[in-house]
Amino acid sequence: MRSRPYTGLVAVAALAALTTTACTAQNQAQQKPKEKAALFNLGSEISYKKYGKDYPATKVKDVPGPCSYESISRKDYSGQTLKIISHAVPVIGEPTQLHAKQFEEITGGKVEVVNVPFGELHQKILTPLQAGQPAYDVMFYPSLWIGDMAPYLAPVPEKYLDTPGMKDVTKAYMDVATWNGKVVQYPVDGDRHYLKVRTDVLKDPKRQAEYKKATGKDLEVPKTWAAYQETAKFFSGKDLDGDGKPNYGSAEVTKRDDLTFSAFISRAAPYVKNPDVKGGVFFDVQTMKPLINTPGFVRALQDMVKAKSTWAPGGANFGLGDEIFSFGGGQTLMSYSWDDAFIQAQQPDSRIRNTVQAAPLPGSSEVYNRTTKSWDKKANQAPYFTWGWTSAVAKASSHQEMAFDYLCFFSNEANTALDLTIGRFGVNPYRVAHFDPAFWEKQGWDKDVAESYVLTLSGMEKSPNRVFDLRVPGVNQYMSALANGVAAALAGQQSPQHALDGVAEEWTKITNQIGKDKVQSAYRNVVALEDNS
């Protein structure tokens, strides 16, 4: 009685195996491109000019290698379709679309790009992945989401890790792309916070004399947050441009749902990252007790509340775009965030072009020691590596080779050189080659400006005392709670200590909801980055 069903099961199993094999073979056949003649010669000139008047006429050479125009154009992906999700245009969404169009032109494959607002991006990527039904082959998202995304990502294959472009990615950004020892994110951007100032004011002898007379101090690029506040306060409300309009001291990202948490962490970094204390700045990695309401973070929030007097009208609700155009347009003397405001200031039509300078984030004259529960009296600085757009390929994608070839092409040397010069793209230096002042001088930057920029960025790579984002599952929940606490203090609804006590309570609840062991395991990766261990 059992033989027939068994025979039937064997037959069904065999059919299933054959079907599976056929599907697998078919998928593998879909993944492999055919070969065709190259459409580009080695070292061809590359320009975006033909794609519209909004693109500069800049030309660069196609750098030979496996990701070059010449190499990728040898691959025939006709008949295959790649599905990509990315942020809304322009920031990272526009280069995603541009390079998709180029990839289609040179490979014959079809590339479908979906651009979504930031507020929807996390859910639209993660929900299908968690359901086992990945809707996209390639995903662009902020690198701090790695704790949520990593289980569903395909490790970057060795042949892509061995490309010259990948080998030139800085150590910090290879670390950002790595999870549990495997590179699962494909680097396409490098983000960090740093200080930007107007040198036409800070280096003006007349302004220096005024400042000396009023404060008894030399006017210089602020090295501490206390000096930043003093400088910003002195110049806020003065007409620095002679146009009859007041200028302001500081532009900061303060809008609750628009990356305020990053601005606050920049201010907190030198107060909380003690080079003599290991084991995390956001949590005690051994107990997972939140540290967000300890004295260093409270001091930073007190500073931020004081800074309100130096902001432009509406500055208490500035999003990232407002900060970019406030400093980049010359309204404010100083700002601190990502590259975009600096690049905006250096646009060819900017009235403050080549009168700006990049510098490390301000530091502090003392840093909190959570082991001794006291302040250590010493100068301290802590670079903050925050965000960075990244990309990845879904583990379940049946077009992985096409997907990695697209990312390889997206980030080839020629495309990256052009992307770096278009501020709205949101692509910032992440390779050693990007730290060459000569590259920026070719874009019309003065030597001093170019050197301040590359030395500031490359100097952060060398620091042994650095802060990274909280790259754990549920990071959006943690940062949303933090933003709410910061907003409550800035609005005067709660004292900084009270506001951050509330954040700590929320963080404990979030940790318990997600699972302490799960968050702790992920947080060890963050601590390892910060401690260089």
Short mmCIF file of C-alpha atoms in Angstrom, two decimals:
data_model
loop_
_atom_site.label_atom_id
_atom_site.label_comp_id
_atom_site.label_asym_id
_atom_site.label_seq_id
_atom_site.Cartn_x
_atom_site.Cartn_y
_atom_site.Cartn_z
CA MET A 1 0.00 0.00 0.00
CA ARG A 2 2.86 2.33 0.64
CA SER A 3 4.76 1.59 -2.54
CA ARG A 4 2.57 3.53 -4.87
CA PRO A 5 2.39 6.70 -2.78
CA TYR A 6 6.16 6.39 -2.24
CA THR A 7 6.67 5.95 -5.96
CA GLY A 8 4.40 8.88 -6.52
CA LEU A 9 6.31 11.00 -4.00
CA VAL A 10 9.57 10.05 -5.66
CA ALA A 11 8.13 11.03 -8.99
CA VAL A 12 6.83 14.29 -7.62
CA ALA A 13 10.11 14.90 -5.85
CA ALA A 14 12.02 14.14 -9.02
CA LEU A 15 9.80 16.46 -11.00
CA ALA A 16 10.20 19.12 -8.35
CA ALA A 17 13.95 18.62 -8.41
CA LEU A 18 13.99 18.87 -12.17
CA THR A 19 11.78 21.93 -12.03
CA THR A 20 13.93 23.49 -9.34
CA THR A 21 17.04 22.64 -11.31
CA ALA A 22 15.50 24.08 -14.41
CA CYS A 23 14.48 27.24 -12.57
CA THR A 24 17.89 27.53 -10.99
CA ALA A 25 19.58 26.96 -14.30
CA GLN A 26 17.27 29.48 -15.90
CA ASN A 27 17.97 32.00 -13.15
CA GLN A 28 21.67 31.43 -13.49
CA ALA A 29 21.33 31.87 -17.24
CA GLN A 30 19.45 35.12 -16.61
CA GLN A 31 22.16 36.32 -14.27
CA LYS A 32 25.00 35.73 -16.68
CA PRO A 33 25.44 38.41 -19.33
CA LYS A 34 26.32 37.59 -22.89
CA GLU A 35 29.43 39.14 -24.37
CA LYS A 36 29.45 41.86 -27.00
CA ALA A 37 31.80 44.41 -28.52
CA ALA A 38 32.79 47.32 -26.31
CA LEU A 39 31.07 50.65 -26.99
CA PHE A 40 33.92 52.68 -25.53
CA ASN A 41 37.64 52.78 -26.11
CA LEU A 42 40.06 52.58 -23.21
CA GLY A 43 40.34 56.00 -21.60
CA SER A 44 37.39 57.56 -23.43
CA GLU A 45 36.23 61.01 -22.33
CA ILE A 46 33.10 60.85 -20.15
CA SER A 47 30.64 63.72 -19.65
CA TYR A 48 27.04 64.01 -18.46
CA LYS A 49 26.35 66.99 -20.72
CA LYS A 50 24.11 65.09 -23.15
CA TYR A 51 21.71 64.21 -20.32
CA GLY A 52 20.50 67.77 -19.82
CA LYS A 53 21.41 71.39 -19.24
CA ASP A 54 21.49 70.86 -15.47
CA TYR A 55 24.65 68.81 -15.83
CA PRO A 56 28.09 70.42 -16.03
CA ALA A 57 30.20 70.14 -19.16
CA THR A 58 33.03 68.66 -17.13
CA LYS A 59 34.89 65.81 -18.83
CA VAL A 60 36.87 63.05 -17.18
CA LYS A 61 38.71 60.01 -18.48
CA ASP A 62 37.21 56.54 -18.21
CA VAL A 63 39.64 54.73 -15.91
CA PRO A 64 40.38 51.21 -17.23
CA GLY A 65 39.21 48.41 -14.99
CA PRO A 66 36.34 45.98 -14.48
CA CYS A 67 33.82 48.74 -13.59
CA SER A 68 34.73 51.13 -16.42
CA TYR A 69 32.49 52.18 -19.27
CA GLU A 70 34.67 50.12 -21.60
CA SER A 71 34.39 46.91 -19.54
CA ILE A 72 30.70 47.16 -18.61
CA SER A 73 29.75 47.95 -22.21
CA ARG A 74 31.14 44.55 -23.20
CA LYS A 75 28.30 42.90 -21.27
CA ASP A 76 24.94 42.20 -22.89
CA TYR A 77 22.09 42.13 -20.37
CA SER A 78 19.34 42.39 -22.97
CA GLY A 79 16.25 40.48 -21.84
CA GLN A 80 16.94 41.07 -18.16
CA THR A 81 15.31 43.61 -15.86
CA LEU A 82 16.89 45.08 -12.74
CA LYS A 83 14.66 46.62 -10.09
CA ILE A 84 16.07 49.36 -7.87
CA ILE A 85 14.69 51.42 -5.00
CA SER A 86 16.33 54.69 -4.03
CA HIS A 87 15.71 57.98 -2.29
CA ALA A 88 13.72 60.74 -3.95
CA VAL A 89 15.43 63.01 -6.48
CA PRO A 90 17.88 64.67 -6.24
CA VAL A 91 19.86 63.41 -3.25
CA ILE A 92 21.16 59.94 -4.28
CA GLY A 93 17.93 59.45 -6.26
CA GLU A 94 19.15 61.50 -9.23
CA PRO A 95 22.48 59.68 -9.66
CA THR A 96 20.60 56.38 -9.27
CA GLN A 97 18.40 57.33 -12.23
CA LEU A 98 21.23 58.76 -14.31
CA HIS A 99 23.45 55.72 -13.94
CA ALA A 100 20.48 53.41 -14.56
CA LYS A 101 19.87 55.14 -17.89
CA GLN A 102 23.54 54.90 -18.81
CA PHE A 103 23.66 51.24 -17.77
CA GLU A 104 20.67 50.51 -20.01
CA GLU A 105 22.32 52.31 -22.93
CA ILE A 106 25.56 50.38 -22.75
CA THR A 107 24.36 46.89 -21.69
CA GLY A 108 20.93 46.60 -23.34
CA GLY A 109 19.37 45.55 -20.03
CA LYS A 110 16.31 47.18 -18.56
CA VAL A 111 16.58 49.04 -15.26
CA GLU A 112 13.51 50.15 -13.33
CA VAL A 113 14.11 52.74 -10.60
CA VAL A 114 11.59 53.58 -7.91
CA ASN A 115 12.28 56.80 -5.97
CA VAL A 116 10.50 57.29 -2.66
CA PRO A 117 10.55 60.02 0.01
CA PHE A 118 12.88 59.43 2.92
CA GLY A 119 10.05 58.83 5.37
CA GLU A 120 8.87 55.82 3.36
CA LEU A 121 12.22 54.36 2.35
CA HIS A 122 12.93 52.17 5.38
CA GLN A 123 9.53 50.48 5.35
CA LYS A 124 9.37 49.98 1.60
CA ILE A 125 12.73 48.21 1.64
CA LEU A 126 12.51 46.23 4.85
CA THR A 127 8.90 45.00 4.85
CA PRO A 128 9.21 42.91 1.63
CA LEU A 129 12.59 41.60 2.75
CA GLN A 130 11.17 40.43 6.08
CA ALA A 131 8.25 38.81 4.25
CA GLY A 132 10.66 36.83 2.09
CA GLN A 133 9.43 38.59 -1.03
CA PRO A 134 12.13 41.07 -1.98
CA ALA A 135 10.65 43.61 -4.33
CA TYR A 136 14.00 45.04 -5.44
CA ASP A 137 17.36 43.70 -6.57
CA VAL A 138 19.31 46.82 -5.58
CA MET A 139 18.59 49.12 -2.66
CA PHE A 140 20.00 52.55 -1.77
CA TYR A 141 19.58 53.61 1.85
CA PRO A 142 21.43 55.23 4.78
CA SER A 143 24.28 53.05 5.96
CA LEU A 144 23.17 53.20 9.60
CA TRP A 145 20.27 50.87 8.76
CA ILE A 146 22.69 47.98 8.41
CA GLY A 147 21.48 46.43 11.68
CA ASP A 148 18.02 45.97 10.16
CA MET A 149 19.10 45.10 6.62
CA ALA A 150 22.13 42.82 7.05
CA PRO A 151 20.27 39.47 7.38
CA TYR A 152 18.75 39.98 3.92
CA LEU A 153 21.79 41.19 1.98
CA ALA A 154 24.06 39.32 -0.41
CA PRO A 155 27.75 39.62 0.55
CA VAL A 156 29.73 41.56 -2.04
CA PRO A 157 31.56 38.93 -4.16
CA GLU A 158 35.33 38.80 -4.12
CA LYS A 159 35.71 39.90 -7.74
CA TYR A 160 34.07 43.23 -6.85
CA LEU A 161 36.01 43.56 -3.61
CA ASP A 162 39.18 43.14 -5.68
CA THR A 163 38.44 46.03 -8.06
CA PRO A 164 40.81 49.03 -7.83
CA GLY A 165 37.95 51.33 -6.92
CA MET A 166 36.86 49.16 -4.00
CA LYS A 167 40.42 48.77 -2.75
CA ASP A 168 40.71 52.56 -2.68
CA VAL A 169 37.70 52.98 -0.33
CA THR A 170 38.90 54.34 3.01
CA LYS A 171 39.12 52.00 5.97
CA ALA A 172 36.34 53.82 7.81
CA TYR A 173 33.91 53.29 4.96
CA MET A 174 34.88 49.67 4.42
CA ASP A 175 34.17 49.24 8.14
CA VAL A 176 30.79 50.91 7.68
CA ALA A 177 30.00 48.45 4.87
CA THR A 178 30.94 45.41 6.95
CA TRP A 179 28.73 43.36 9.27
CA ASN A 180 29.97 40.39 11.27
CA GLY A 181 33.11 40.20 9.16
CA LYS A 182 31.39 40.30 5.77
CA VAL A 183 31.09 43.23 3.37
CA VAL A 184 27.35 43.41 2.72
CA GLN A 185 27.00 47.05 1.64
CA TYR A 186 28.50 48.48 -1.56
CA PRO A 187 30.17 51.84 -0.74
CA VAL A 188 28.94 54.74 -2.89
CA ASP A 189 29.28 57.69 -0.53
CA GLY A 190 31.17 58.90 2.52
CA ASP A 191 29.51 61.16 5.05
CA ARG A 192 30.76 62.81 8.17
CA HIS A 193 30.06 66.02 10.04
CA TYR A 194 32.56 68.85 10.13
CA LEU A 195 32.70 72.60 10.63
CA LYS A 196 32.33 75.18 7.86
CA VAL A 197 33.13 78.86 8.29
CA ARG A 198 33.22 82.04 6.21
CA THR A 199 36.84 83.20 6.01
CA ASP A 200 35.91 86.56 4.51
CA VAL A 201 34.69 87.39 8.03
CA LEU A 202 36.97 85.38 10.32
CA LYS A 203 40.14 86.50 8.49
CA ASP A 204 39.11 90.12 7.92
CA PRO A 205 41.52 92.37 9.96
CA LYS A 206 38.70 94.83 10.67
CA ARG A 207 36.47 92.06 12.06
CA GLN A 208 39.36 90.60 14.00
CA ALA A 209 40.03 93.96 15.63
CA GLU A 210 36.35 94.39 16.55
CA TYR A 211 36.24 90.94 18.09
CA LYS A 212 39.49 91.47 20.02
CA LYS A 213 38.25 94.77 21.42
CA ALA A 214 34.93 93.28 22.51
CA THR A 215 36.07 89.93 23.89
CA GLY A 216 39.80 90.24 24.48
CA LYS A 217 40.29 87.14 22.37
CA ASP A 218 41.69 86.45 18.91
CA LEU A 219 39.14 85.75 16.20
CA GLU A 220 39.86 82.34 14.72
CA VAL A 221 38.17 79.15 13.57
CA PRO A 222 36.49 77.79 16.75
CA LYS A 223 38.21 74.80 18.30
CA THR A 224 35.62 74.18 21.03
CA TRP A 225 31.84 74.41 21.21
CA ALA A 226 32.25 77.19 23.78
CA ALA A 227 34.30 79.21 21.28
CA TYR A 228 31.78 78.41 18.54
CA GLN A 229 28.98 79.85 20.67
CA GLU A 230 30.95 82.97 21.54
CA THR A 231 31.86 83.65 17.91
CA ALA A 232 28.37 82.93 16.61
CA LYS A 233 26.78 85.16 19.25
CA PHE A 234 29.15 88.08 18.53
CA PHE A 235 28.36 88.19 14.81
CA SER A 236 24.70 87.22 14.89
CA GLY A 237 22.49 90.08 13.75
CA LYS A 238 25.35 92.06 12.17
CA ASP A 239 25.40 92.99 8.48
CA LEU A 240 28.45 91.06 7.27
CA ASP A 241 27.86 91.60 3.55
CA GLY A 242 27.08 95.31 3.43
CA ASP A 243 23.74 94.63 1.78
CA GLY A 244 21.64 96.12 4.56
CA LYS A 245 20.49 92.69 5.76
CA PRO A 246 21.50 91.01 9.01
CA ASN A 247 23.56 87.85 9.00
CA TYR A 248 23.50 85.17 11.67
CA GLY A 249 26.01 83.13 13.62
CA SER A 250 25.03 79.49 13.19
CA ALA A 251 22.87 77.33 10.95
CA GLU A 252 21.98 73.93 12.41
CA VAL A 253 19.65 71.07 11.53
CA THR A 254 16.98 71.47 14.20
CA LYS A 255 13.77 70.18 12.62
CA ARG A 256 12.61 67.22 14.70
CA ASP A 257 12.04 64.77 11.87
CA ASP A 258 14.88 65.94 9.67
CA LEU A 259 18.13 64.55 11.07
CA THR A 260 18.23 66.62 14.25
CA PHE A 261 19.66 63.62 16.03
CA SER A 262 22.82 63.84 13.91
CA ALA A 263 23.30 67.52 14.77
CA PHE A 264 22.90 66.76 18.46
CA ILE A 265 25.38 63.85 18.36
CA SER A 266 27.93 66.16 16.69
CA ARG A 267 27.62 68.55 19.60
CA ALA A 268 27.81 65.72 22.14
CA ALA A 269 30.73 63.79 20.63
CA PRO A 270 33.64 65.60 22.38
CA TYR A 271 31.84 65.55 25.73
CA VAL A 272 30.97 61.82 25.67
CA LYS A 273 33.69 60.04 23.66
CA ASN A 274 36.48 59.72 26.19
CA PRO A 275 39.56 58.11 24.63
CA ASP A 276 40.37 56.50 27.98
CA VAL A 277 36.98 54.82 28.38
CA LYS A 278 36.01 51.90 26.15
CA GLY A 279 32.67 50.20 25.75
CA GLY A 280 30.32 52.53 23.88
CA VAL A 281 28.92 56.04 24.10
CA PHE A 282 25.21 55.33 23.55
CA PHE A 283 24.89 52.29 25.85
CA ASP A 284 27.06 50.48 28.32
CA VAL A 285 27.70 47.50 26.09
CA GLN A 286 27.90 45.13 29.06
CA THR A 287 24.52 46.04 30.58
CA MET A 288 22.82 47.86 27.68
CA LYS A 289 21.88 50.65 30.08
CA PRO A 290 21.35 53.83 28.02
CA LEU A 291 23.98 56.55 28.49
CA ILE A 292 22.01 59.17 26.60
CA ASN A 293 21.08 61.05 29.82
CA THR A 294 24.57 61.12 31.32
CA PRO A 295 26.31 64.50 31.96
CA GLY A 296 28.14 64.66 28.61
CA PHE A 297 24.95 64.43 26.57
CA VAL A 298 23.17 66.83 28.93
CA ARG A 299 25.99 69.39 28.51
CA ALA A 300 25.63 69.17 24.72
CA LEU A 301 21.89 69.77 24.86
CA GLN A 302 22.41 72.74 27.18
CA ASP A 303 24.83 74.16 24.59
CA MET A 304 22.32 73.62 21.80
CA VAL A 305 19.60 75.43 23.72
CA LYS A 306 21.95 78.41 24.25
CA ALA A 307 22.73 78.48 20.53
CA LYS A 308 19.16 79.43 19.65
CA SER A 309 20.08 83.10 20.02
CA THR A 310 22.53 82.76 17.10
CA TRP A 311 20.10 81.24 14.60
CA ALA A 312 18.40 83.00 11.71
CA PRO A 313 14.65 83.56 11.83
CA GLY A 314 13.08 80.12 11.49
CA GLY A 315 16.34 78.50 12.53
CA ALA A 316 14.62 76.49 15.25
CA ASN A 317 12.88 74.53 12.52
CA PHE A 318 15.68 74.18 9.98
CA GLY A 319 15.81 70.98 7.97
CA LEU A 320 18.93 69.85 6.15
CA GLY A 321 17.99 71.82 3.03
CA ASP A 322 17.59 75.00 5.08
CA GLU A 323 21.00 74.52 6.66
CA ILE A 324 22.60 73.91 3.25
CA PHE A 325 21.24 77.11 1.75
CA SER A 326 21.63 79.24 4.89
CA PHE A 327 25.39 78.65 5.07
CA GLY A 328 25.89 77.93 1.37
CA GLY A 329 24.04 81.12 0.49
CA GLY A 330 26.04 83.24 2.93
CA GLN A 331 23.23 83.98 5.40
CA THR A 332 25.13 82.49 8.32
CA LEU A 333 28.74 82.63 9.42
CA MET A 334 29.14 78.99 10.41
CA SER A 335 27.46 75.60 10.25
CA TYR A 336 28.28 72.00 10.89
CA SER A 337 26.85 68.98 9.10
CA TRP A 338 27.59 67.05 5.92
CA ASP A 339 29.45 68.24 2.81
CA ASP A 340 26.41 69.62 1.04
CA ALA A 341 26.50 73.15 2.53
CA PHE A 342 30.22 73.42 1.76
CA ILE A 343 29.74 72.20 -1.82
CA GLN A 344 26.82 74.64 -2.17
CA ALA A 345 29.06 77.49 -1.03
CA GLN A 346 31.59 76.43 -3.66
CA GLN A 347 29.16 76.36 -6.59
CA PRO A 348 30.37 78.59 -9.47
CA ASP A 349 27.56 81.10 -8.93
CA SER A 350 27.96 81.34 -5.14
CA ARG A 351 28.70 84.80 -3.73
CA ILE A 352 30.90 83.29 -1.02
CA ARG A 353 32.81 80.95 -3.33
CA ASN A 354 36.42 80.50 -2.20
CA THR A 355 35.83 82.52 0.98
CA VAL A 356 35.02 79.47 3.09
CA GLN A 357 37.04 76.94 5.05
CA ALA A 358 36.43 73.42 6.34
CA ALA A 359 37.67 72.41 9.79
CA PRO A 360 37.17 69.57 12.30
CA LEU A 361 34.07 69.68 14.45
CA PRO A 362 34.60 71.83 17.56
CA GLY A 363 35.86 69.93 20.57
CA SER A 364 35.76 70.54 24.31
CA SER A 365 38.07 71.44 27.18
CA GLU A 366 36.82 68.51 29.27
CA VAL A 367 35.23 65.14 28.62
CA TYR A 368 32.97 63.10 30.86
CA ASN A 369 34.35 59.88 32.30
CA ARG A 370 31.47 57.51 32.99
CA THR A 371 33.75 55.11 34.84
CA THR A 372 34.81 57.65 37.48
CA LYS A 373 31.60 59.67 37.09
CA SER A 374 33.58 62.90 36.82
CA TRP A 375 34.88 65.28 34.15
CA ASP A 376 38.42 64.76 32.87
CA LYS A 377 40.03 68.18 32.35
CA LYS A 378 41.69 67.86 28.95
CA ALA A 379 41.15 69.04 25.38
CA ASN A 380 39.14 66.50 23.46
CA GLN A 381 37.86 66.04 19.91
CA ALA A 382 35.84 63.19 18.45
CA PRO A 383 35.09 63.00 14.71
CA TYR A 384 31.57 61.84 13.92
CA PHE A 385 31.06 59.48 10.98
CA THR A 386 27.36 59.83 10.36
CA TRP A 387 25.26 58.28 7.70
CA GLY A 388 26.68 57.92 4.27
CA TRP A 389 24.33 56.66 1.60
CA THR A 390 25.05 53.09 0.79
CA SER A 391 23.75 50.38 -1.51
CA ALA A 392 23.24 46.65 -1.38
CA VAL A 393 21.94 43.66 -3.31
CA ALA A 394 19.13 41.48 -1.97
CA LYS A 395 20.22 37.99 -1.02
CA ALA A 396 17.12 36.60 -2.74
CA SER A 397 17.67 38.51 -5.99
CA SER A 398 17.89 36.33 -9.10
CA HIS A 399 19.86 39.07 -10.88
CA GLN A 400 22.77 39.42 -8.51
CA GLU A 401 25.48 39.64 -11.17
CA MET A 402 23.59 42.35 -13.05
CA ALA A 403 22.93 44.09 -9.74
CA PHE A 404 26.57 44.11 -8.67
CA ASP A 405 27.65 45.15 -12.17
CA TYR A 406 25.27 48.12 -11.92
CA LEU A 407 26.76 49.16 -8.57
CA CYS A 408 30.27 48.59 -9.90
CA PHE A 409 29.41 50.90 -12.82
CA PHE A 410 27.59 53.43 -10.61
CA SER A 411 30.71 53.91 -8.52
CA ASN A 412 33.41 53.64 -11.16
CA GLU A 413 36.13 56.25 -11.06
CA ALA A 414 34.78 58.41 -13.89
CA ASN A 415 31.21 58.53 -12.58
CA THR A 416 32.32 59.20 -9.02
CA ALA A 417 34.61 62.04 -10.11
CA LEU A 418 31.68 63.74 -11.83
CA ASP A 419 29.16 62.93 -9.08
CA LEU A 420 31.35 64.51 -6.40
CA THR A 421 31.13 67.88 -8.13
CA ILE A 422 27.31 67.99 -8.23
CA GLY A 423 26.24 69.04 -4.74
CA ARG A 424 22.62 67.94 -5.04
CA PHE A 425 23.66 64.32 -5.78
CA GLY A 426 24.70 63.75 -2.14
CA VAL A 427 27.82 61.82 -3.17
CA ASN A 428 30.80 62.79 -1.01
CA PRO A 429 34.41 61.60 -0.74
CA TYR A 430 34.88 57.98 0.33
CA ARG A 431 38.06 56.92 -1.48
CA VAL A 432 41.65 57.88 -0.78
CA ALA A 433 41.87 59.36 -4.28
CA HIS A 434 39.17 61.87 -3.33
CA PHE A 435 41.53 63.44 -0.82
CA ASP A 436 43.74 64.95 -3.53
CA PRO A 437 43.54 68.78 -3.41
CA ALA A 438 44.49 68.93 -7.09
CA PHE A 439 41.18 67.33 -8.05
CA TRP A 440 39.23 70.10 -6.32
CA GLU A 441 41.48 72.84 -7.65
CA LYS A 442 40.56 71.63 -11.15
CA GLN A 443 36.95 72.40 -10.22
CA GLY A 444 37.90 76.03 -9.63
CA TRP A 445 38.51 75.86 -5.90
CA ASP A 446 41.30 77.99 -4.47
CA LYS A 447 44.25 76.03 -3.12
CA ASP A 448 43.58 77.01 0.52
CA VAL A 449 39.94 75.97 0.29
CA ALA A 450 40.77 72.66 -1.37
CA GLU A 451 43.44 71.86 1.19
CA SER A 452 41.22 72.69 4.16
CA TYR A 453 38.56 70.40 2.73
CA VAL A 454 40.68 67.33 2.04
CA LEU A 455 42.79 67.70 5.19
CA THR A 456 39.67 67.93 7.36
CA LEU A 457 38.11 64.84 5.80
CA SER A 458 41.25 62.74 5.63
CA GLY A 459 42.21 63.76 9.17
CA MET A 460 39.05 62.16 10.49
CA GLU A 461 40.14 58.85 9.01
CA LYS A 462 43.27 58.94 11.18
CA SER A 463 41.58 59.75 14.49
CA PRO A 464 41.59 56.98 17.11
CA ASN A 465 38.74 58.65 19.03
CA ARG A 466 35.67 58.60 16.82
CA VAL A 467 31.90 58.23 17.01
CA PHE A 468 29.68 56.24 14.62
CA ASP A 469 25.91 56.04 14.30
CA LEU A 470 23.91 53.66 16.45
CA ARG A 471 23.84 50.86 13.84
CA VAL A 472 21.47 48.43 15.58
CA PRO A 473 18.05 46.94 14.73
CA GLY A 474 15.38 49.55 15.37
CA VAL A 475 17.78 52.46 14.90
CA ASN A 476 14.98 54.62 13.51
CA GLN A 477 12.98 54.16 16.71
CA TYR A 478 15.96 55.09 18.89
CA MET A 479 16.76 58.19 16.81
CA SER A 480 13.13 59.27 16.68
CA ALA A 481 12.96 59.15 20.47
CA LEU A 482 16.18 61.16 20.66
CA ALA A 483 14.87 63.76 18.21
CA ASN A 484 11.71 64.13 20.30
CA GLY A 485 13.77 64.76 23.44
CA VAL A 486 16.01 67.31 21.72
CA ALA A 487 12.98 69.08 20.27
CA ALA A 488 11.29 69.27 23.68
CA ALA A 489 14.37 70.91 25.18
CA LEU A 490 14.80 73.35 22.27
CA ALA A 491 11.14 74.32 22.56
CA GLY A 492 11.60 75.02 26.28
CA GLN A 493 9.05 72.36 27.20
CA GLN A 494 11.53 70.37 29.29
CA SER A 495 14.98 70.94 30.77
CA PRO A 496 17.81 69.16 28.92
CA GLN A 497 18.23 66.68 31.79
CA HIS A 498 14.50 65.94 31.98
CA ALA A 499 14.23 65.57 28.20
CA LEU A 500 17.13 63.12 28.01
CA ASP A 501 15.86 61.16 31.02
CA GLY A 502 12.72 60.61 28.97
CA VAL A 503 14.81 59.50 25.98
CA ALA A 504 16.65 56.98 28.16
CA GLU A 505 13.34 55.53 29.33
CA GLU A 506 12.18 55.21 25.72
CA TRP A 507 15.43 53.56 24.68
CA THR A 508 15.04 50.95 27.42
CA LYS A 509 11.53 50.16 26.20
CA ILE A 510 12.70 49.88 22.60
CA THR A 511 15.55 47.57 23.60
CA ASN A 512 13.15 45.32 25.50
CA GLN A 513 10.72 45.27 22.58
CA ILE A 514 13.36 44.29 20.03
CA GLY A 515 15.23 42.00 22.38
CA LYS A 516 18.18 42.93 24.57
CA ASP A 517 20.43 40.14 23.23
CA LYS A 518 19.69 41.08 19.62
CA VAL A 519 20.45 44.77 20.14
CA GLN A 520 23.49 44.05 22.29
CA SER A 521 24.96 41.71 19.68
CA ALA A 522 24.58 44.39 17.00
CA TYR A 523 25.85 47.15 19.27
CA ARG A 524 29.11 45.28 19.80
CA ASN A 525 29.83 46.02 16.11
CA VAL A 526 29.39 49.75 16.76
CA VAL A 527 31.61 49.67 19.83
CA ALA A 528 34.29 47.80 17.89
CA LEU A 529 34.32 50.61 15.29
CA GLU A 530 34.50 53.35 17.93
CA ASP A 531 37.18 51.60 19.96
CA ASN A 532 39.17 50.57 16.87
CA SER A 533 39.21 47.08 18.32
#
